[in-house]
mmCIF file of C-alpha atoms and ligand atoms in Angstrom:
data_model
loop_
_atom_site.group_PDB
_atom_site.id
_atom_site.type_symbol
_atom_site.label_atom_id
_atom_site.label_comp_id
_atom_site.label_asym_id
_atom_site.label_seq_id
_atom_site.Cartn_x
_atom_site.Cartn_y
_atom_site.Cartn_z
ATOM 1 C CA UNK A 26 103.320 32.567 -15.594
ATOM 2 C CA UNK A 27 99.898 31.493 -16.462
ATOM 3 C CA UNK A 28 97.918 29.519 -13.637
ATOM 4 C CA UNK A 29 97.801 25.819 -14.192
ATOM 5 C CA UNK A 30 94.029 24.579 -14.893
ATOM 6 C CA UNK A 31 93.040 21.403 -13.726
ATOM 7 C CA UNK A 32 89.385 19.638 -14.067
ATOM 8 C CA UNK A 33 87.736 17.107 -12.027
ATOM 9 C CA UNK A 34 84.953 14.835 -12.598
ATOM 10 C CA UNK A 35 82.941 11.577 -11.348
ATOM 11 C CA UNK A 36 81.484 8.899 -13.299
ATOM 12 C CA UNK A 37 79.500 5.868 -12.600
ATOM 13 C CA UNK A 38 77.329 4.870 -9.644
ATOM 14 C CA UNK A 39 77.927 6.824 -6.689
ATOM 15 C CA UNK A 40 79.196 5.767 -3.537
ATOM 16 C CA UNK A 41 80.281 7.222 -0.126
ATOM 17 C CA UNK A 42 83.734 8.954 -0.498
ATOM 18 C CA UNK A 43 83.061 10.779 -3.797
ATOM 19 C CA UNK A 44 83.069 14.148 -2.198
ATOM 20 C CA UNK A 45 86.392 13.649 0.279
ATOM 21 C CA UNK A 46 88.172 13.091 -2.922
ATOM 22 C CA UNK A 47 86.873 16.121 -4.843
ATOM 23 C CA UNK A 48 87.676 18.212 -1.511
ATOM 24 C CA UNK A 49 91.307 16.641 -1.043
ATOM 25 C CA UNK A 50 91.870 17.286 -5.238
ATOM 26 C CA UNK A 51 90.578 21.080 -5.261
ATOM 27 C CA UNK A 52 92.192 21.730 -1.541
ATOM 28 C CA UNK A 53 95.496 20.515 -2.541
ATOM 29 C CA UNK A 54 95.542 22.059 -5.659
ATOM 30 C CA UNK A 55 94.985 25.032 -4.693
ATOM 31 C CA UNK A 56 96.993 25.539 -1.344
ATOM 32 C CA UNK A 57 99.811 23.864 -2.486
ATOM 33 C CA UNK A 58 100.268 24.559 -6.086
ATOM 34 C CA UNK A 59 97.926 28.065 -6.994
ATOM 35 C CA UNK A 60 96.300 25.580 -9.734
ATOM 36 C CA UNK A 61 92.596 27.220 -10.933
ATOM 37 C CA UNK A 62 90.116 23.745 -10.502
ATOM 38 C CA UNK A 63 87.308 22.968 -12.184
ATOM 39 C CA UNK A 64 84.044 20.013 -11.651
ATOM 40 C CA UNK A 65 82.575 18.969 -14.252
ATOM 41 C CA UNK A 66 79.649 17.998 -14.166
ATOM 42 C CA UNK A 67 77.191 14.653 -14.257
ATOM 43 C CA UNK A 68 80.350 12.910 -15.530
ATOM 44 C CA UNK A 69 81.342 12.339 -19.214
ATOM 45 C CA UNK A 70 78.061 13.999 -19.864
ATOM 46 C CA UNK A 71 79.545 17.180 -18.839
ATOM 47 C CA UNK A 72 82.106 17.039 -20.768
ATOM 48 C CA UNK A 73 80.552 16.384 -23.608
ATOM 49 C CA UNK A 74 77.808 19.201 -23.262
ATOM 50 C CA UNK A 75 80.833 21.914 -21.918
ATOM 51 C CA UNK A 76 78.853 21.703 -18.188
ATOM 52 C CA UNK A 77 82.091 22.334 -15.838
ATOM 53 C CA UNK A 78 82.422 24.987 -13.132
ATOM 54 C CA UNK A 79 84.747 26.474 -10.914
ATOM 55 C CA UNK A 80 85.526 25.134 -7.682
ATOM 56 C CA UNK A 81 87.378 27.332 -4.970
ATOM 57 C CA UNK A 82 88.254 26.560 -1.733
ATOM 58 C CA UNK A 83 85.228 27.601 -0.188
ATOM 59 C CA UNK A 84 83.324 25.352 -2.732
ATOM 60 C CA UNK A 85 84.285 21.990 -1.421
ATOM 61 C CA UNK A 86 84.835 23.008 2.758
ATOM 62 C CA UNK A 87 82.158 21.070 4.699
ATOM 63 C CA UNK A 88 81.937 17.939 2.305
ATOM 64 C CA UNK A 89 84.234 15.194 3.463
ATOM 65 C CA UNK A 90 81.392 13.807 5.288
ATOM 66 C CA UNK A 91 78.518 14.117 2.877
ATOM 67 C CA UNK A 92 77.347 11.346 0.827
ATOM 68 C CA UNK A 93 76.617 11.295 -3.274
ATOM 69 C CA UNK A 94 78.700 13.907 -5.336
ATOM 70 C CA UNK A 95 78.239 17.277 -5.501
ATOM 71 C CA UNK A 96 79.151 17.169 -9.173
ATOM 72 C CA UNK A 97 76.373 14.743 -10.016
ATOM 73 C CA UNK A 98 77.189 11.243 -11.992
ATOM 74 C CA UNK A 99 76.065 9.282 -14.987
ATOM 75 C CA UNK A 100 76.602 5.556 -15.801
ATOM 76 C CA UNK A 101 75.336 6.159 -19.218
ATOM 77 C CA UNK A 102 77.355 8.722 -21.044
ATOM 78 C CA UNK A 103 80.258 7.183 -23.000
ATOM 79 C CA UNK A 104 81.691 9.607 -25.593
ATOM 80 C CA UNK A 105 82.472 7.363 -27.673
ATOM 81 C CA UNK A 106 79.380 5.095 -27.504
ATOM 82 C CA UNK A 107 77.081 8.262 -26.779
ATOM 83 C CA UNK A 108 73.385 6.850 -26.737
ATOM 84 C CA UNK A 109 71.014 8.754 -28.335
ATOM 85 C CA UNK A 110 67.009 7.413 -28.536
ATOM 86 C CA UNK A 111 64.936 7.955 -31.077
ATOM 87 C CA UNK A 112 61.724 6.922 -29.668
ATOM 88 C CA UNK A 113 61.683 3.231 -28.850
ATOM 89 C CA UNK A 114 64.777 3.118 -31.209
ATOM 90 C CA UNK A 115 68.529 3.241 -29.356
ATOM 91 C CA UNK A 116 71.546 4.885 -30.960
ATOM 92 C CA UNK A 117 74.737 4.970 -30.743
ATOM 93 C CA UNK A 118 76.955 8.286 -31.525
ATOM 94 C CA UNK A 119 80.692 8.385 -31.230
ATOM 95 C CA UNK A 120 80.900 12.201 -29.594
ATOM 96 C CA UNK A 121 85.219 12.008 -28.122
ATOM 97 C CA UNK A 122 85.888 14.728 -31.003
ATOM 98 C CA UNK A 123 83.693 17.372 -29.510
ATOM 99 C CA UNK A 124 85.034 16.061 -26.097
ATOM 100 C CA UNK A 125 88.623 16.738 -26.714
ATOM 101 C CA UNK A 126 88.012 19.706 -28.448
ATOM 102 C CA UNK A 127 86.035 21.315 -25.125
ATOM 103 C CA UNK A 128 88.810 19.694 -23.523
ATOM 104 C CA UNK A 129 91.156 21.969 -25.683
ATOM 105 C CA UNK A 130 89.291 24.902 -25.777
ATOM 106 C CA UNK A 131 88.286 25.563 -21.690
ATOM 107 C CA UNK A 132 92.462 25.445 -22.226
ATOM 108 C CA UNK A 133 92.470 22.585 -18.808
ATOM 109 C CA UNK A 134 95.857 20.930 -18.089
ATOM 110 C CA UNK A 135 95.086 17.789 -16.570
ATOM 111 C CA UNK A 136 91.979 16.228 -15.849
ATOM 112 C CA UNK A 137 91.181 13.967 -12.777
ATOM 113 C CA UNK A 138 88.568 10.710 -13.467
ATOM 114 C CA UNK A 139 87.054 9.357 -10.600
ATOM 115 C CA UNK A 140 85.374 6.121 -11.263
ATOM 116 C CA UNK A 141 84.964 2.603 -11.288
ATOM 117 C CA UNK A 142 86.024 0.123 -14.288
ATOM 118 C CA UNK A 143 83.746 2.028 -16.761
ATOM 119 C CA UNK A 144 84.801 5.383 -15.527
ATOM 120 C CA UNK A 145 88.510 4.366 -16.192
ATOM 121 C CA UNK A 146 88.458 2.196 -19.040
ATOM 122 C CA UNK A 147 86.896 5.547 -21.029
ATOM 123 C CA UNK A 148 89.201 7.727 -19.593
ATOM 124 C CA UNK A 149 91.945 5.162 -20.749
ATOM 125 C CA UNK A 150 90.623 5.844 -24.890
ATOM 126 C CA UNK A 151 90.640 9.310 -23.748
ATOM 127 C CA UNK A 152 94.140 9.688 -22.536
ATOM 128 C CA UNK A 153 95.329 7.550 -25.715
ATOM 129 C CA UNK A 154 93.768 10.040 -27.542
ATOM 130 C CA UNK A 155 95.218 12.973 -25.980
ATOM 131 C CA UNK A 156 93.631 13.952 -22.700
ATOM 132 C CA UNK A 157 95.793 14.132 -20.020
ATOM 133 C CA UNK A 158 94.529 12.225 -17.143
ATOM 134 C CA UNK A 159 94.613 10.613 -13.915
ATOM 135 C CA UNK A 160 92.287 8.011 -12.587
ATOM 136 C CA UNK A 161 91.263 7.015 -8.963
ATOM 137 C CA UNK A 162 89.717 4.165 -8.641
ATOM 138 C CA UNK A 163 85.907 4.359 -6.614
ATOM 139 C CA UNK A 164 83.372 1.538 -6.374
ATOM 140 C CA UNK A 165 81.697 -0.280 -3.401
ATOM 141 C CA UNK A 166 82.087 -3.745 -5.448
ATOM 142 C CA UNK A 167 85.682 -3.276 -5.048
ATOM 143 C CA UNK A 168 86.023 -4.766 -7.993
ATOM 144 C CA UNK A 169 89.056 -2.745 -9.727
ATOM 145 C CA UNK A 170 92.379 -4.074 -11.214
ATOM 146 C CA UNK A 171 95.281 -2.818 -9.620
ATOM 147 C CA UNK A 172 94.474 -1.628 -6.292
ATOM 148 C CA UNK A 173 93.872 -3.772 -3.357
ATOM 149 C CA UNK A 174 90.628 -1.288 -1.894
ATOM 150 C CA UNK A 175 88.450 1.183 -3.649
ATOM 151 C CA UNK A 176 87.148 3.712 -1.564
ATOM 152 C CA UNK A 177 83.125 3.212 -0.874
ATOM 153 C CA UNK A 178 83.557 -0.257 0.029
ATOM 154 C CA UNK A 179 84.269 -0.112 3.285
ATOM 155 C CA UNK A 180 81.457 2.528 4.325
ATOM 156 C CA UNK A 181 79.036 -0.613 2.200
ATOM 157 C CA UNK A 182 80.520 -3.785 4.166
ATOM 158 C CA UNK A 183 79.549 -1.299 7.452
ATOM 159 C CA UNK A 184 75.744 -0.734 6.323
ATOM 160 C CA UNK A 185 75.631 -4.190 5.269
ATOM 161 C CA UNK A 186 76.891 -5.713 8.545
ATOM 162 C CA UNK A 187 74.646 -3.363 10.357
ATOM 163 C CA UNK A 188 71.830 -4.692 8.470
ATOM 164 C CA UNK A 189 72.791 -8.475 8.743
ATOM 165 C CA UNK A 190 72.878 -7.445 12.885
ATOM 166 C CA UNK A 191 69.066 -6.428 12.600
ATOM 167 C CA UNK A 192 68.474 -9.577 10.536
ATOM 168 C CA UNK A 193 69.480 -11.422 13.149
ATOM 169 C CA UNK A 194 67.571 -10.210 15.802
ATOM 170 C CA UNK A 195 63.975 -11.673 13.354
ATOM 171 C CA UNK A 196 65.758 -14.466 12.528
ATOM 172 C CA UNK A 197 66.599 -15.436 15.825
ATOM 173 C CA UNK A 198 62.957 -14.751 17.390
ATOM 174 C CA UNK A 199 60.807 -16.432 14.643
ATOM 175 C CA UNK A 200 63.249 -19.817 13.936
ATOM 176 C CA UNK A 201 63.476 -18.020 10.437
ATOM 177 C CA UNK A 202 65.659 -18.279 7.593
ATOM 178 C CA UNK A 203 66.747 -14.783 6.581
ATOM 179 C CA UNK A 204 67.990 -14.105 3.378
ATOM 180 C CA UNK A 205 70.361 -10.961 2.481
ATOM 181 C CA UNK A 206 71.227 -10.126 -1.049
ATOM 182 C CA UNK A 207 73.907 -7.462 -1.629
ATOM 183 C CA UNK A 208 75.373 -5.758 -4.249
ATOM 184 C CA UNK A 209 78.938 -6.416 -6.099
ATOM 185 C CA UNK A 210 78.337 -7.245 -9.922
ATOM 186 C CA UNK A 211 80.676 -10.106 -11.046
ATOM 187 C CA UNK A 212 82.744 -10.261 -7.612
ATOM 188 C CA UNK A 213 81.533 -11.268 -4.037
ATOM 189 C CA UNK A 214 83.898 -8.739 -2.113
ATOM 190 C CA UNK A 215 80.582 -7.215 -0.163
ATOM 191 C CA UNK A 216 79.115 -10.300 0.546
ATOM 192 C CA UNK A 217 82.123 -11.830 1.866
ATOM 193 C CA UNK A 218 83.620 -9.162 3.991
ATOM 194 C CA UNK A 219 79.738 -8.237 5.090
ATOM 195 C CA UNK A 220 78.875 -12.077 5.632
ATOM 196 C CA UNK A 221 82.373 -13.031 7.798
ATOM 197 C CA UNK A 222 81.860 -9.283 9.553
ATOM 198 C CA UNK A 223 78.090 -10.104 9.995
ATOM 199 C CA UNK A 224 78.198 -13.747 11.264
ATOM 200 C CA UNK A 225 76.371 -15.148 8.372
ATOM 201 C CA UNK A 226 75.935 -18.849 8.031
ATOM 202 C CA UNK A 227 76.157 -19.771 4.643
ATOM 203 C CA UNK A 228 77.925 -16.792 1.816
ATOM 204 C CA UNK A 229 77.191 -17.402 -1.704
ATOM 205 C CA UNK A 230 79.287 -15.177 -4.119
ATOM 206 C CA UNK A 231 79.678 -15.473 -7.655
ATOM 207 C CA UNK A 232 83.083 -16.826 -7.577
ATOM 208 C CA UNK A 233 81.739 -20.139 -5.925
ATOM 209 C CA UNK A 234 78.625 -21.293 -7.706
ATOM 210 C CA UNK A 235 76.189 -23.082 -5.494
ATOM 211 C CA UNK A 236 74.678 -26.409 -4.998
ATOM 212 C CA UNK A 237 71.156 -25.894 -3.413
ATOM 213 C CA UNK A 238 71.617 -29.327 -1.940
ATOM 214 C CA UNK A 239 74.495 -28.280 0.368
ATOM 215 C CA UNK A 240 72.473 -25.237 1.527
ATOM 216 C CA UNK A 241 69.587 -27.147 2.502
ATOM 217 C CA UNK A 242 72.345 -29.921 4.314
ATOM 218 C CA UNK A 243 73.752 -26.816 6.291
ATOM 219 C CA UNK A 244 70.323 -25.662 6.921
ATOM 220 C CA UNK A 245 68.939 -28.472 8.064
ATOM 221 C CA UNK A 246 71.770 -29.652 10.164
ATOM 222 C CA UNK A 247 71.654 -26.039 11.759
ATOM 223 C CA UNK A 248 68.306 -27.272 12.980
ATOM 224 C CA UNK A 249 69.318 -30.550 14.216
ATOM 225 C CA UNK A 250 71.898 -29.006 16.341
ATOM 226 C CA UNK A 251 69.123 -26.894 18.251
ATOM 227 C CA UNK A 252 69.833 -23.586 16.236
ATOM 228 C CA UNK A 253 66.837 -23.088 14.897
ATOM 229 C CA UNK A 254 67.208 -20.229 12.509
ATOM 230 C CA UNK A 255 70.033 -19.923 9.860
ATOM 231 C CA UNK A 256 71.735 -16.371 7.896
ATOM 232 C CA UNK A 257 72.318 -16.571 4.445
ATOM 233 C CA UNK A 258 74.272 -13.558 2.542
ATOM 234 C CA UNK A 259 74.158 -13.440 -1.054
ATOM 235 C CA UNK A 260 75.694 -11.555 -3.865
ATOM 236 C CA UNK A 261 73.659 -10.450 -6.435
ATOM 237 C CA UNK A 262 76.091 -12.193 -8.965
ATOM 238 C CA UNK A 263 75.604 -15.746 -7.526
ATOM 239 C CA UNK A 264 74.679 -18.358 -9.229
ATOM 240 C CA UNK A 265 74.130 -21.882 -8.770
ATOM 241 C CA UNK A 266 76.802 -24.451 -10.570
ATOM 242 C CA UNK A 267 76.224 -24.397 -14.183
ATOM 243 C CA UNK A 268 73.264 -22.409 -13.609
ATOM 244 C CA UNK A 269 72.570 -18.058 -14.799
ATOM 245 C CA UNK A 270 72.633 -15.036 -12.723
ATOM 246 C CA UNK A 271 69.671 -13.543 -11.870
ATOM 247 C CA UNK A 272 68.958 -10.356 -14.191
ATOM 248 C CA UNK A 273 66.271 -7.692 -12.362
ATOM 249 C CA UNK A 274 65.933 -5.579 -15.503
ATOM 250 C CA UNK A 275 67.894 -4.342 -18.682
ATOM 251 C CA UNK A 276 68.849 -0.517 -18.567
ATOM 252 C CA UNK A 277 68.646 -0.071 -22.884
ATOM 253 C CA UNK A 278 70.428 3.523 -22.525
ATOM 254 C CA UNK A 279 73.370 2.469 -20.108
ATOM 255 C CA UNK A 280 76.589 1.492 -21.373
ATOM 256 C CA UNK A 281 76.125 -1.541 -19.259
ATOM 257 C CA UNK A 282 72.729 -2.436 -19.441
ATOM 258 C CA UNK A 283 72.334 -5.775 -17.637
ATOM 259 C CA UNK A 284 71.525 -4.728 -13.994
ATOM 260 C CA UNK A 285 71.213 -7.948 -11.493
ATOM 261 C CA UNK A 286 69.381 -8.886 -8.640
ATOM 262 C CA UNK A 287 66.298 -10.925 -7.341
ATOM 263 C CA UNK A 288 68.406 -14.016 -6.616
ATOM 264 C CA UNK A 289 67.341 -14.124 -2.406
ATOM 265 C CA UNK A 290 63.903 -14.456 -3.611
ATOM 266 C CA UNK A 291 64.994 -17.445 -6.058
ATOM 267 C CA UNK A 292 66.754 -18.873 -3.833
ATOM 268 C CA UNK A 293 64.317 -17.974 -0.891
ATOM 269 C CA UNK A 294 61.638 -19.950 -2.617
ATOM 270 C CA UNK A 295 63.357 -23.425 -2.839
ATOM 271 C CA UNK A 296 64.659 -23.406 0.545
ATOM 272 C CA UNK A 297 61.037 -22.671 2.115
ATOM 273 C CA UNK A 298 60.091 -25.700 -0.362
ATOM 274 C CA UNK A 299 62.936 -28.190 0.309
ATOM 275 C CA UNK A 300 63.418 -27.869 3.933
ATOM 276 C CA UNK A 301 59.460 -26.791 5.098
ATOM 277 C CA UNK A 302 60.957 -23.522 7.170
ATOM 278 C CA UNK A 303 59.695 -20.060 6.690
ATOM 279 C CA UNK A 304 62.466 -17.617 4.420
ATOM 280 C CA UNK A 305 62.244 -14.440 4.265
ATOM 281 C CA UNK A 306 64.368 -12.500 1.706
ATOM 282 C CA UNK A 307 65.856 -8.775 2.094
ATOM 283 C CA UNK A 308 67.567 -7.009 -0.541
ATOM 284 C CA UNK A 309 69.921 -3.867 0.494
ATOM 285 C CA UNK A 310 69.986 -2.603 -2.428
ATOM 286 C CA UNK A 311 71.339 1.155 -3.011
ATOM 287 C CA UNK A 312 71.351 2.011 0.692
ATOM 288 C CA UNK A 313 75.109 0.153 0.296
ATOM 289 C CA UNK A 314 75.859 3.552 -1.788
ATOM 290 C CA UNK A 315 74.350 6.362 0.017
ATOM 291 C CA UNK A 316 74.916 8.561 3.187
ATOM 292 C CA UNK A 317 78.329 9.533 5.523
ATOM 293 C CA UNK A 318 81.523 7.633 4.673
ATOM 294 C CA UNK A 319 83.658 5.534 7.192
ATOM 295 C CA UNK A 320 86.435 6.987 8.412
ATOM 296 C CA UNK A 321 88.473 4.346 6.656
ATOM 297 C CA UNK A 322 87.017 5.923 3.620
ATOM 298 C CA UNK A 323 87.239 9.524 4.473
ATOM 299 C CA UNK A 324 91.089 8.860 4.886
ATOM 300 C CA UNK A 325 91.212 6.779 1.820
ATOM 301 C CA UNK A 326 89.650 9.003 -0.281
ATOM 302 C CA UNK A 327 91.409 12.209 0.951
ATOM 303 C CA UNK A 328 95.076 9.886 0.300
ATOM 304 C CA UNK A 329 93.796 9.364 -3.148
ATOM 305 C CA UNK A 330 92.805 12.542 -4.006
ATOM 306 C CA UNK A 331 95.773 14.139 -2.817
ATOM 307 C CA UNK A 332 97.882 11.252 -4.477
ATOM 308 C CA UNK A 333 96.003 12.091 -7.920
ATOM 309 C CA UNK A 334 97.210 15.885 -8.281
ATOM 310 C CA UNK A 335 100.897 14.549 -6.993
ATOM 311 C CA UNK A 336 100.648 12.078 -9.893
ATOM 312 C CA UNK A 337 99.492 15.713 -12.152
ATOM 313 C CA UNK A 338 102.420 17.676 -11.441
ATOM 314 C CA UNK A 339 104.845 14.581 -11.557
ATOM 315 C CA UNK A 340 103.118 14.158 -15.456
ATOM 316 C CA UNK A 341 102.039 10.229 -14.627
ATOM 317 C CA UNK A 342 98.928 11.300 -16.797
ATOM 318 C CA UNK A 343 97.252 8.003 -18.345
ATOM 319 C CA UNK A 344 97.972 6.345 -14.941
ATOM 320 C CA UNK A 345 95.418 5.284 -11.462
ATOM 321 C CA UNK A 346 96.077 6.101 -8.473
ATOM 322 C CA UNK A 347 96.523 2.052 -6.745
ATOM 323 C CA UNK A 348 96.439 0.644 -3.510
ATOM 324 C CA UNK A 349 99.125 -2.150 -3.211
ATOM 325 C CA UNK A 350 99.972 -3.119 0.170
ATOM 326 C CA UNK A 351 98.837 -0.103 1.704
ATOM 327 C CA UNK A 352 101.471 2.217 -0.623
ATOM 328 C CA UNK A 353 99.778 4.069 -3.089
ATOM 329 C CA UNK A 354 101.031 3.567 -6.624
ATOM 330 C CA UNK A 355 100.482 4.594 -10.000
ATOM 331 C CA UNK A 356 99.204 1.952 -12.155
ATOM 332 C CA UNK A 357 98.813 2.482 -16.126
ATOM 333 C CA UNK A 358 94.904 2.676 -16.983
ATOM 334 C CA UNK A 359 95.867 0.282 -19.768
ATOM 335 C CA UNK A 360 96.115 -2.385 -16.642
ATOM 336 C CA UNK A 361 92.888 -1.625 -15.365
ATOM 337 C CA UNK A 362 90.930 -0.848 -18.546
ATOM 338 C CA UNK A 363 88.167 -3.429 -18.834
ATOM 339 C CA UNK A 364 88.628 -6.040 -16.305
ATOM 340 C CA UNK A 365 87.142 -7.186 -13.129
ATOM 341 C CA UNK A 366 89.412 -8.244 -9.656
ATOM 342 C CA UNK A 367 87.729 -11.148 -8.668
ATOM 343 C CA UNK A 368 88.144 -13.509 -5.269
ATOM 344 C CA UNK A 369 90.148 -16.398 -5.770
ATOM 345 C CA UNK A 370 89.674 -19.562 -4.443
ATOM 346 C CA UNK A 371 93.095 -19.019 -2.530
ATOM 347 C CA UNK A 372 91.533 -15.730 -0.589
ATOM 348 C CA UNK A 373 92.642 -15.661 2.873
ATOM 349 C CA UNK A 374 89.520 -14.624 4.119
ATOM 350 C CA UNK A 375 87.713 -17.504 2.127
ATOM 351 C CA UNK A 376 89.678 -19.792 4.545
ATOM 352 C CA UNK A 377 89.325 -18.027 7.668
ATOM 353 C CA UNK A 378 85.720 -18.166 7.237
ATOM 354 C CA UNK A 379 85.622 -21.966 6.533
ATOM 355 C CA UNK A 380 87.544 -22.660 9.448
ATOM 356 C CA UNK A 381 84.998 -21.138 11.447
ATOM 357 C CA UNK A 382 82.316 -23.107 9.407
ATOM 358 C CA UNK A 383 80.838 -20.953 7.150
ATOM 359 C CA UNK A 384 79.585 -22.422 4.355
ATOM 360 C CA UNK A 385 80.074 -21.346 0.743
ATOM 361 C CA UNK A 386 77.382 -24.059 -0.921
ATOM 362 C CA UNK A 387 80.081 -25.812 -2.590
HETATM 363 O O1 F6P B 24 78.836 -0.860 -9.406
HETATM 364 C C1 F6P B 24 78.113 -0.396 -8.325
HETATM 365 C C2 F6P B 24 76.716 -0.991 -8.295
HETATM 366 O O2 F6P B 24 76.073 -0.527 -7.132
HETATM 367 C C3 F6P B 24 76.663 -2.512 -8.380
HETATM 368 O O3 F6P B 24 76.990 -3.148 -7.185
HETATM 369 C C4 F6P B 24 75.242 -2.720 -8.838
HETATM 370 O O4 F6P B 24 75.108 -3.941 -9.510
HETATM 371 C C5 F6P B 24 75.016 -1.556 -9.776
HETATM 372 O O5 F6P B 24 75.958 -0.565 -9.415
HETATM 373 C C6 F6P B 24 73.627 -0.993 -9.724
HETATM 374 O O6 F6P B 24 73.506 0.022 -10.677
HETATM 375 P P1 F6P B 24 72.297 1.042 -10.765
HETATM 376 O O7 F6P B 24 72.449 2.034 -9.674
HETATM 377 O O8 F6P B 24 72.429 1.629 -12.110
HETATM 378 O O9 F6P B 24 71.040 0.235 -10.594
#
């Protein structure tokens, strides 16, 4: 009988955890089913410019702790929105015909999409159009439909906690206000899990826009009650009520091109004016994607990958591996495809953190 051929890729921005999945995907499918696996790479750019390789067991031993992916990423090749520039000029190709056929003709059986919402909401057109695949869902913004964690975010609410720690430490010793922006896009999941984890003061996340007013109340009666410096943690995707995001620069090649941040120093500046105390600002930035995973995440991810060739040789193909209540599930890509999983206002956490006065500057 001929050997089973499965292919594995990962798409997007990279984030701790990308390489215990490839491991747990090649491992298991080769010690427990004999499959022949395959990486291709720098994402859908591979597989639109036939770049995939063999992986054997040897291939992905030693990785579950590394950071990054050892297949290399890319948050700018959509096959079916395939940018091509012609000198200041930006065009747009649809490429998923020669995809599917160097799908067809490498002869793969199955092909394993690891990514966030744009990841997964490509590999959704792909499946309706014939490739068999499976998705599991990766992001620090833990920002995906249908599973309660991505893997990535956990090993990002660490660094960021560590770094609101060291914050402290200046803040505390120079009566400063310190200000630190993290990532997340559209959802606050970082900020708040980093902020309540971290001790911050006030938490600003996109899902509760901002008065400046209330900040500067909390601020200020921080003061009055002797503590004279105050933590602020923002999301990059906060904004003040019926105010804009702040937008740090336009990527005209990506497939999502707005990329956000700047808002500490925004919002840095008017506290320093409307209160008279010294702000600093402090942006994390990508160091919430890089280095080791958690071993929350290592587990995760090695669950998930192992969950993803299950789902292969069960035939759930156009399906995610998803989180719900700790069970892992699979969850049609047509439910995840193009959405966001926000906070709600009802959010446990969002309540725990009031009730120990954190303020949200609503
Ligand atoms: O989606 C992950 C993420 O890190 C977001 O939190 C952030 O807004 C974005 O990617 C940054 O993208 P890039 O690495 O392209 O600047």
């Amino acid at each position: 009988m001929r050997k089973k051929k499965i292919a594995v890729l990962t798409g997007g921005g990279d984030c701790a955890g990308l390489n215990a999945v490839i491991r747990a995907v090649t491992k298991k499918a080769i010690i427990e089913h004999g499959f022949e696996v395959f990486g291709i790479e720098d994402g859908y750019e591979g597989l639109i410019h036939n770049r995939l390789r063999k992986l054997v067991y040897d291939d992905v031993s030693g990785i579950l702790t590394l950071g990054g992916t050892i297949l290399g990423t890319s948050n700018k090749a959509d096959p079916y929105k395939y940018i091509v520039s012609q000198g200041r000029q930006v065009k747009f190709e649809d490429r998923s015909q020669e995809v599917i056929r160097n799908f067809k003709q490498w002869g793969l059986d199955g092909l394993v999409c690891i990514g966030g919402d744009g990841t997964l909401t490509i590999a959704h057109r792909l499946y309706q159009d014939g490739i068999p695949i499976v998705g599991v869902p990766k992001t620090i913004d833990n920002d995906i439909l249908g599973t309660d964690i991505t893997f990535g975010f956990d090993t990002a609410v660490e660094i960021v906690t560590e770094g609101i720690d060291r914050l402290h430490s200046t803040a505390q010793s120079h009566h400063r206000i310190m200000i630190m922006e993290v990532m997340g896009r559209k959802a606050g999941w970082i900020a708040l899990h980093g902020g309540i984890a971290g001790g911050g003061d006030i938490i600003l996340i996109p899902e509760i826009p901002y008065r400046i007013e209330r900040i500067v109340e909390r601020v200020k009666q921080r003061s009055q009650k002797g503590k004279r410096f105050s933590l602020i943690v923002v999301a990059e995707g906060a904004k003040p009520e019926g105010g804009e995001v702040v937008v740090k620069k336009i990527v005209r090649d990506s497939a999502e091109p707005v990329r956000l941040g700047g808002i500490s120093f925004v919002l840095g500046d008017e506290i320093e004016r409307m209160t008279g105390l010294e702000t600093r600002a402090v942006v994390m930035g990508h160091l919430q994607r890089g280095g080791t995973p958690t071993a929350f995440d290592r587990i995760l991810a090695t669950r998930l990958g192992v969950s993803a060739v299950d789902m292969m040789v069960r035939g759930e193909f156009g399906h995610m591996v998803g989180v719900v209540c700790d069970k892992l599930i699979p969850v049609p890509l047509q439910e995840v495809a193009g959405g966001v999983r926000r906070i709600t206002t009802e959010n446990l956490l969002i309540r725990t953190a009031r009730s120990v006065g954190t303020c949200f500057g609503d």
